[in-house]
PDB file of C-alpha atoms in Angstrom:
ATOM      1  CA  UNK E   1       0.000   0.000   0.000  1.00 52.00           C
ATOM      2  CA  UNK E   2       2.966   2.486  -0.488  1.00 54.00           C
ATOM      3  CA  UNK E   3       4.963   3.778  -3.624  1.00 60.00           C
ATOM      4  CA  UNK E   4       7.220   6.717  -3.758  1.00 68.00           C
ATOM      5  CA  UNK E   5       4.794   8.905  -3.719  1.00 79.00           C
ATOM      6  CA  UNK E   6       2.140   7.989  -2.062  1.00 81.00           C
ATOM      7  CA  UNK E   7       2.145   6.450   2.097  1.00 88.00           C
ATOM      8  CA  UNK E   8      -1.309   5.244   3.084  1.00 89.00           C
ATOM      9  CA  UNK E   9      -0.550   5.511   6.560  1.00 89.00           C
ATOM     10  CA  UNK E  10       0.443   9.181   6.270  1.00 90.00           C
ATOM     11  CA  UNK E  11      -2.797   9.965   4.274  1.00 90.00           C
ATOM     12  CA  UNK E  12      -4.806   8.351   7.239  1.00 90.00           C
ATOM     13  CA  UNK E  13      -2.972  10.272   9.483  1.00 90.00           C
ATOM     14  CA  UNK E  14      -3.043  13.856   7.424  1.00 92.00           C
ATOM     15  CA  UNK E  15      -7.118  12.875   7.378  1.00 92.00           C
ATOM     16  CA  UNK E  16      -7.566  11.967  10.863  1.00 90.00           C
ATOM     17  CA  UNK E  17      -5.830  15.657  11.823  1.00 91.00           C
ATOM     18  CA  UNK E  18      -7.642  17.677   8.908  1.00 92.00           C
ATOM     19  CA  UNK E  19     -10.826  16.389  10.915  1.00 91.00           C
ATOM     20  CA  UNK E  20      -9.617  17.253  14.356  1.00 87.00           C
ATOM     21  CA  UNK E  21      -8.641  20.468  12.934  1.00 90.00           C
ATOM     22  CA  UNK E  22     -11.846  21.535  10.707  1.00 90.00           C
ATOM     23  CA  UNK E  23     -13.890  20.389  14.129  1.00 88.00           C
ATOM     24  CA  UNK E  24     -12.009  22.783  16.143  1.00 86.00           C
ATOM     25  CA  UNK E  25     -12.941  25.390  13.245  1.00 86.00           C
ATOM     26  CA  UNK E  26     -16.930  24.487  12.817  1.00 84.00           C
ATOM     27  CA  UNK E  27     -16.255  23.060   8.953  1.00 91.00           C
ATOM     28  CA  UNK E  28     -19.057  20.964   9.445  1.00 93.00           C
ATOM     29  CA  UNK E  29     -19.102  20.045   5.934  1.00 95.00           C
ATOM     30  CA  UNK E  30     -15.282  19.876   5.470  1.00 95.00           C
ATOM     31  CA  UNK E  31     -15.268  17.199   8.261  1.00 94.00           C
ATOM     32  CA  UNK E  32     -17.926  15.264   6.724  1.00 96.00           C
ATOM     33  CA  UNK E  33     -15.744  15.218   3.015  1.00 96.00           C
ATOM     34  CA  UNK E  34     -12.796  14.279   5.159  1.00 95.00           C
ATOM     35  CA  UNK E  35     -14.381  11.638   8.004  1.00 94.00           C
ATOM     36  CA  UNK E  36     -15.486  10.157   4.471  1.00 94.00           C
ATOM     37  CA  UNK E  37     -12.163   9.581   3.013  1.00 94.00           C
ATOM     38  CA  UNK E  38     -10.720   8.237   5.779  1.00 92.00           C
ATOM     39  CA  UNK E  39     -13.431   5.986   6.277  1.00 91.00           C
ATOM     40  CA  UNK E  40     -12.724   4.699   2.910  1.00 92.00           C
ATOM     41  CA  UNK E  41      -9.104   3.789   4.145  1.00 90.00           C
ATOM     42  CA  UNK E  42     -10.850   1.822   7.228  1.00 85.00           C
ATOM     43  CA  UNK E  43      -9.062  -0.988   6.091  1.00 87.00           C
ATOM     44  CA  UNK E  44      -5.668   0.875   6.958  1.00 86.00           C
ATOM     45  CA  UNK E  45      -4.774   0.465  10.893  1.00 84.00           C
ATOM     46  CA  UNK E  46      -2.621   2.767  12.181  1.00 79.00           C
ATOM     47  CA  UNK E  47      -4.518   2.926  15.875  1.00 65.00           C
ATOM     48  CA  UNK E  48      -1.890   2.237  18.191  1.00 60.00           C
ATOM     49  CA  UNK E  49       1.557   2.927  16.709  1.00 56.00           C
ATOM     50  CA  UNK E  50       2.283   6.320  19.020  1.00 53.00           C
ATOM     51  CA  UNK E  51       1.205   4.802  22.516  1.00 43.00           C
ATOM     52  CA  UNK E  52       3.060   8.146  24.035  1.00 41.00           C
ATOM     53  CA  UNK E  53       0.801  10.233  21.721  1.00 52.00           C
ATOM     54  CA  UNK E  54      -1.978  11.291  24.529  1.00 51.00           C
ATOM     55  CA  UNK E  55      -3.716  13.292  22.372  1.00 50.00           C
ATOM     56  CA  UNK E  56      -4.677  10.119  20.679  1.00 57.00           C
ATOM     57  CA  UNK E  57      -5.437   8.170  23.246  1.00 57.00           C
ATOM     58  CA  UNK E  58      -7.553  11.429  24.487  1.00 61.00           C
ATOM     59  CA  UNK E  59      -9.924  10.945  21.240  1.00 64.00           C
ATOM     60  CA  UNK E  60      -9.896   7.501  21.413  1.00 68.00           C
ATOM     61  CA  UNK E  61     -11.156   7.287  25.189  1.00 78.00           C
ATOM     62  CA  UNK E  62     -14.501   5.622  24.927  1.00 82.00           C
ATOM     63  CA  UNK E  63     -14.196   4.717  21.502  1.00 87.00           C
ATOM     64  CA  UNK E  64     -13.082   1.371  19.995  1.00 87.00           C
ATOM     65  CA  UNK E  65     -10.316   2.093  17.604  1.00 86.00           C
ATOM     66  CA  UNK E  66     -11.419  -0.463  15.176  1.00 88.00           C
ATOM     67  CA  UNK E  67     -14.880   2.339  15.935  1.00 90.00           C
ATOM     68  CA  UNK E  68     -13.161   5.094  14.851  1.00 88.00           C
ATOM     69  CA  UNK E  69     -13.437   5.593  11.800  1.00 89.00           C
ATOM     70  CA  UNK E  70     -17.517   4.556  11.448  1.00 93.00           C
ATOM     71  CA  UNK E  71     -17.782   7.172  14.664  1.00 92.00           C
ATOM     72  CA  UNK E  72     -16.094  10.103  12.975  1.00 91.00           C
ATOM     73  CA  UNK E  73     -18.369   9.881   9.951  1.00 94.00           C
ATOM     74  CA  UNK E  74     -21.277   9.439  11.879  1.00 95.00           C
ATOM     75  CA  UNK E  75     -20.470  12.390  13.941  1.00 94.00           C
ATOM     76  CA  UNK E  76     -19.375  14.113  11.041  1.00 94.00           C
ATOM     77  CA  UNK E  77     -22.789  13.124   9.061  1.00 95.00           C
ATOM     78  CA  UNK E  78     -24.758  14.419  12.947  1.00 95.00           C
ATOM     79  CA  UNK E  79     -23.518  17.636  12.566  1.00 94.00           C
ATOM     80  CA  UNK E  80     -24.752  18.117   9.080  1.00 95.00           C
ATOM     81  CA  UNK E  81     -28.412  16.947  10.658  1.00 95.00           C
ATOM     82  CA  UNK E  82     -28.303  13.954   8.147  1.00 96.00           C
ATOM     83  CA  UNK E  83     -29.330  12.033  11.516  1.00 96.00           C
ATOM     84  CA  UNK E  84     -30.429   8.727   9.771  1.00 96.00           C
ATOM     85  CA  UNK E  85     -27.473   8.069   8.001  1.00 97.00           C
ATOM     86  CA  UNK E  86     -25.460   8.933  11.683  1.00 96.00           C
ATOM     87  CA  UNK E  87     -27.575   6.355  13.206  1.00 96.00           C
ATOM     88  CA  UNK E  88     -27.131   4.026  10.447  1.00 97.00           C
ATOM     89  CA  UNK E  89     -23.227   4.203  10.738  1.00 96.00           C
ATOM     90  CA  UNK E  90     -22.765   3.547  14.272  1.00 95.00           C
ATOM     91  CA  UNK E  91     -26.029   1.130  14.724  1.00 95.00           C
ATOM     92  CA  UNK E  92     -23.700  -1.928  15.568  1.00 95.00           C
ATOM     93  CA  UNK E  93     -21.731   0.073  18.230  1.00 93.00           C
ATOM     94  CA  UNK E  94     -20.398  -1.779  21.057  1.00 91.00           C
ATOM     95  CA  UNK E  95     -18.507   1.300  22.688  1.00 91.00           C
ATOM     96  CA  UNK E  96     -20.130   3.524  24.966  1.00 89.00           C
ATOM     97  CA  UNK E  97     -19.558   6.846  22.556  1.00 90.00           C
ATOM     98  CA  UNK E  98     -20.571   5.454  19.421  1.00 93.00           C
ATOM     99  CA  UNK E  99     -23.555   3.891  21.239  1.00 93.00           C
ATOM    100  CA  UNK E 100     -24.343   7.306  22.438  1.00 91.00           C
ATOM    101  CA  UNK E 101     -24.471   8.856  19.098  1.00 94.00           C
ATOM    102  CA  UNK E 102     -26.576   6.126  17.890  1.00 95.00           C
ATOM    103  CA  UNK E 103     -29.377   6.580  20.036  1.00 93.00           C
ATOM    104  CA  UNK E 104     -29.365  10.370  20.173  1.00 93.00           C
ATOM    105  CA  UNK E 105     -29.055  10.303  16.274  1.00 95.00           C
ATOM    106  CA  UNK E 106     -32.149   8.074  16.301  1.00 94.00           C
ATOM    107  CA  UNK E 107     -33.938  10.668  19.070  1.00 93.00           C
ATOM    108  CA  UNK E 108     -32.987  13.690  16.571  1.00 94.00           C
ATOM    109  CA  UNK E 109     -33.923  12.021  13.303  1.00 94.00           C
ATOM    110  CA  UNK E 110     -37.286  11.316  14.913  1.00 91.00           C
ATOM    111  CA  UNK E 111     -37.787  14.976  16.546  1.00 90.00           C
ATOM    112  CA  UNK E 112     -36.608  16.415  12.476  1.00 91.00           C
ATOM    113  CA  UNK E 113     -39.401  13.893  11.106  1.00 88.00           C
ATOM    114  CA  UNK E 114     -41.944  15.483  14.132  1.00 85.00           C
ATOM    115  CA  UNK E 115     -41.243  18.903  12.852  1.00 85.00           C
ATOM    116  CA  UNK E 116     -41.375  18.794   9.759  1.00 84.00           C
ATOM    117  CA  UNK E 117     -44.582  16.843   9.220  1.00 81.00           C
ATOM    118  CA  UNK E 118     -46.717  19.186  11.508  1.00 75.00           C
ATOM    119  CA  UNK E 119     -48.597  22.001   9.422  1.00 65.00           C
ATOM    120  CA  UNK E 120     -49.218  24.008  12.173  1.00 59.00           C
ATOM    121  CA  UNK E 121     -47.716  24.577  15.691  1.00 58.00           C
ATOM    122  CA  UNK E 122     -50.618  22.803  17.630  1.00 57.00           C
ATOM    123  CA  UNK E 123     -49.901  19.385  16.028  1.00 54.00           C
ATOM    124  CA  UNK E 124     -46.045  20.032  17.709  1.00 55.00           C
ATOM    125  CA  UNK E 125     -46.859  18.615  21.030  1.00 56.00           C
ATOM    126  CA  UNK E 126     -49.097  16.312  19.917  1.00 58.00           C
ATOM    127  CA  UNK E 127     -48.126  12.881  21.998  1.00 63.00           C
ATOM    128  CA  UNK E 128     -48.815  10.703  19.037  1.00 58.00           C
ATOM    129  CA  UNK E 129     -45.434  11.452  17.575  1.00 61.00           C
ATOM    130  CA  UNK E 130     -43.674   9.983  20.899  1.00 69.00           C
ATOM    131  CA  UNK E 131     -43.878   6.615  19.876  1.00 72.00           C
ATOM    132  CA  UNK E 132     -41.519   6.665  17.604  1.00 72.00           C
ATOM    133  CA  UNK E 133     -39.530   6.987  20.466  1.00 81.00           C
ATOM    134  CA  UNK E 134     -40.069   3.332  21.738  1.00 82.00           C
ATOM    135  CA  UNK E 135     -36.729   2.302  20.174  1.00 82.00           C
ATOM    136  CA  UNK E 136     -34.714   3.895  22.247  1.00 86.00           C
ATOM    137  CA  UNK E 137     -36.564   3.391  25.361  1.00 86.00           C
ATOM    138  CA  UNK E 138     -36.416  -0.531  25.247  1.00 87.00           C
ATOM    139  CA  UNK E 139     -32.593  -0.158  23.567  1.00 86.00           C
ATOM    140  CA  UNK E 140     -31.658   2.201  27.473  1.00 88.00           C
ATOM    141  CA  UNK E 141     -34.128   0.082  29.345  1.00 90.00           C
ATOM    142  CA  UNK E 142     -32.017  -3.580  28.360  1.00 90.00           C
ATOM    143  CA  UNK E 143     -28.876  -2.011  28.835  1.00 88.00           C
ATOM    144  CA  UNK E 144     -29.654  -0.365  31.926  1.00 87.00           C
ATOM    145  CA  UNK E 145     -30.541  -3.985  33.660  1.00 90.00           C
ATOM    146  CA  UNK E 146     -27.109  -5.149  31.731  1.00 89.00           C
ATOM    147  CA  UNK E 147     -25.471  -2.589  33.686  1.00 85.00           C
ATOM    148  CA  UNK E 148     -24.164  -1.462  30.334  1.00 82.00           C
ATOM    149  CA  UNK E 149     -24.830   1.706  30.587  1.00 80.00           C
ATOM    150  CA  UNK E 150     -21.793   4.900  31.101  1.00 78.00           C
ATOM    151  CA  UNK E 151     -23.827   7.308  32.190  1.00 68.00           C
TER     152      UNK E 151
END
């Protein structure tokens, strides 16, 4: 995966820092092209190889590294409100960040659905539309008897 002009490794690395750095910035949309990319090179590992790096252990701290890359996408695709594909990315989850996003991706997408199918504002509160929120309730109601829960 490397020729003389081209090191995978340092292309996942230059991505992984272009998205720490357009976060920092509020390039929502330059985070999502980049969290892309790099999830394209998931298949590249390079979690790991600077142990004494603690701002990478820092980002990585309740995150999976093999999670990484589906997490900053999903984050990535959060912050542009695309809240169903979020969800979608980090659905099989096992850390407790991802996890996180998951459901409260789920709890947006639903409350974006809410909104923008009522006409008027007296349909907003209308208790039908909580329902949809049943997912999420049984998904924190099993792992809170698992004890799985962080929070």
């Amino acid at each position: 995966m490397e020729d003389d002009f081209f090191n995978v490794l340092d292309a996942k690395r230059e991505l992984r820092q272009g998205i720490v750095e357009c976060q920092k910035r509020g390039l929502v949309y330059s985070v999502k092209w980049l969290a892309e990319m790099c999830h394209g090179l998931a298949d590249v590992d390079i979690d790991g190889e600077d142990e004494k790096d603690n701002f990478g252990i820092k980002m990585l701290e309740g995150i999976v590294p093999k999670e990484y890359d589906n997490y900053s996408l999903a984050k990535s695709y959060f912050d542009v409100r695309e809240y169903d594909r979020a969800a979608h990315l980090v659905r099989n989850a096992s850390s407790p960040v991802p996890r996180f996003l998951h459901l409260y991706a789920i709890y947006m997408a639903v409350e974006k659905r809410r909104l923008d199918s009522s006409t008027d504002q007296s349909n907003i509160n209308d208790s039908v539309h909580f329902k949809d929120l049943g997912e999420i309730l049984v998904t924190l109601r099993t792992e809170h008897s698992r004890n799985k829960l962080d929070g």
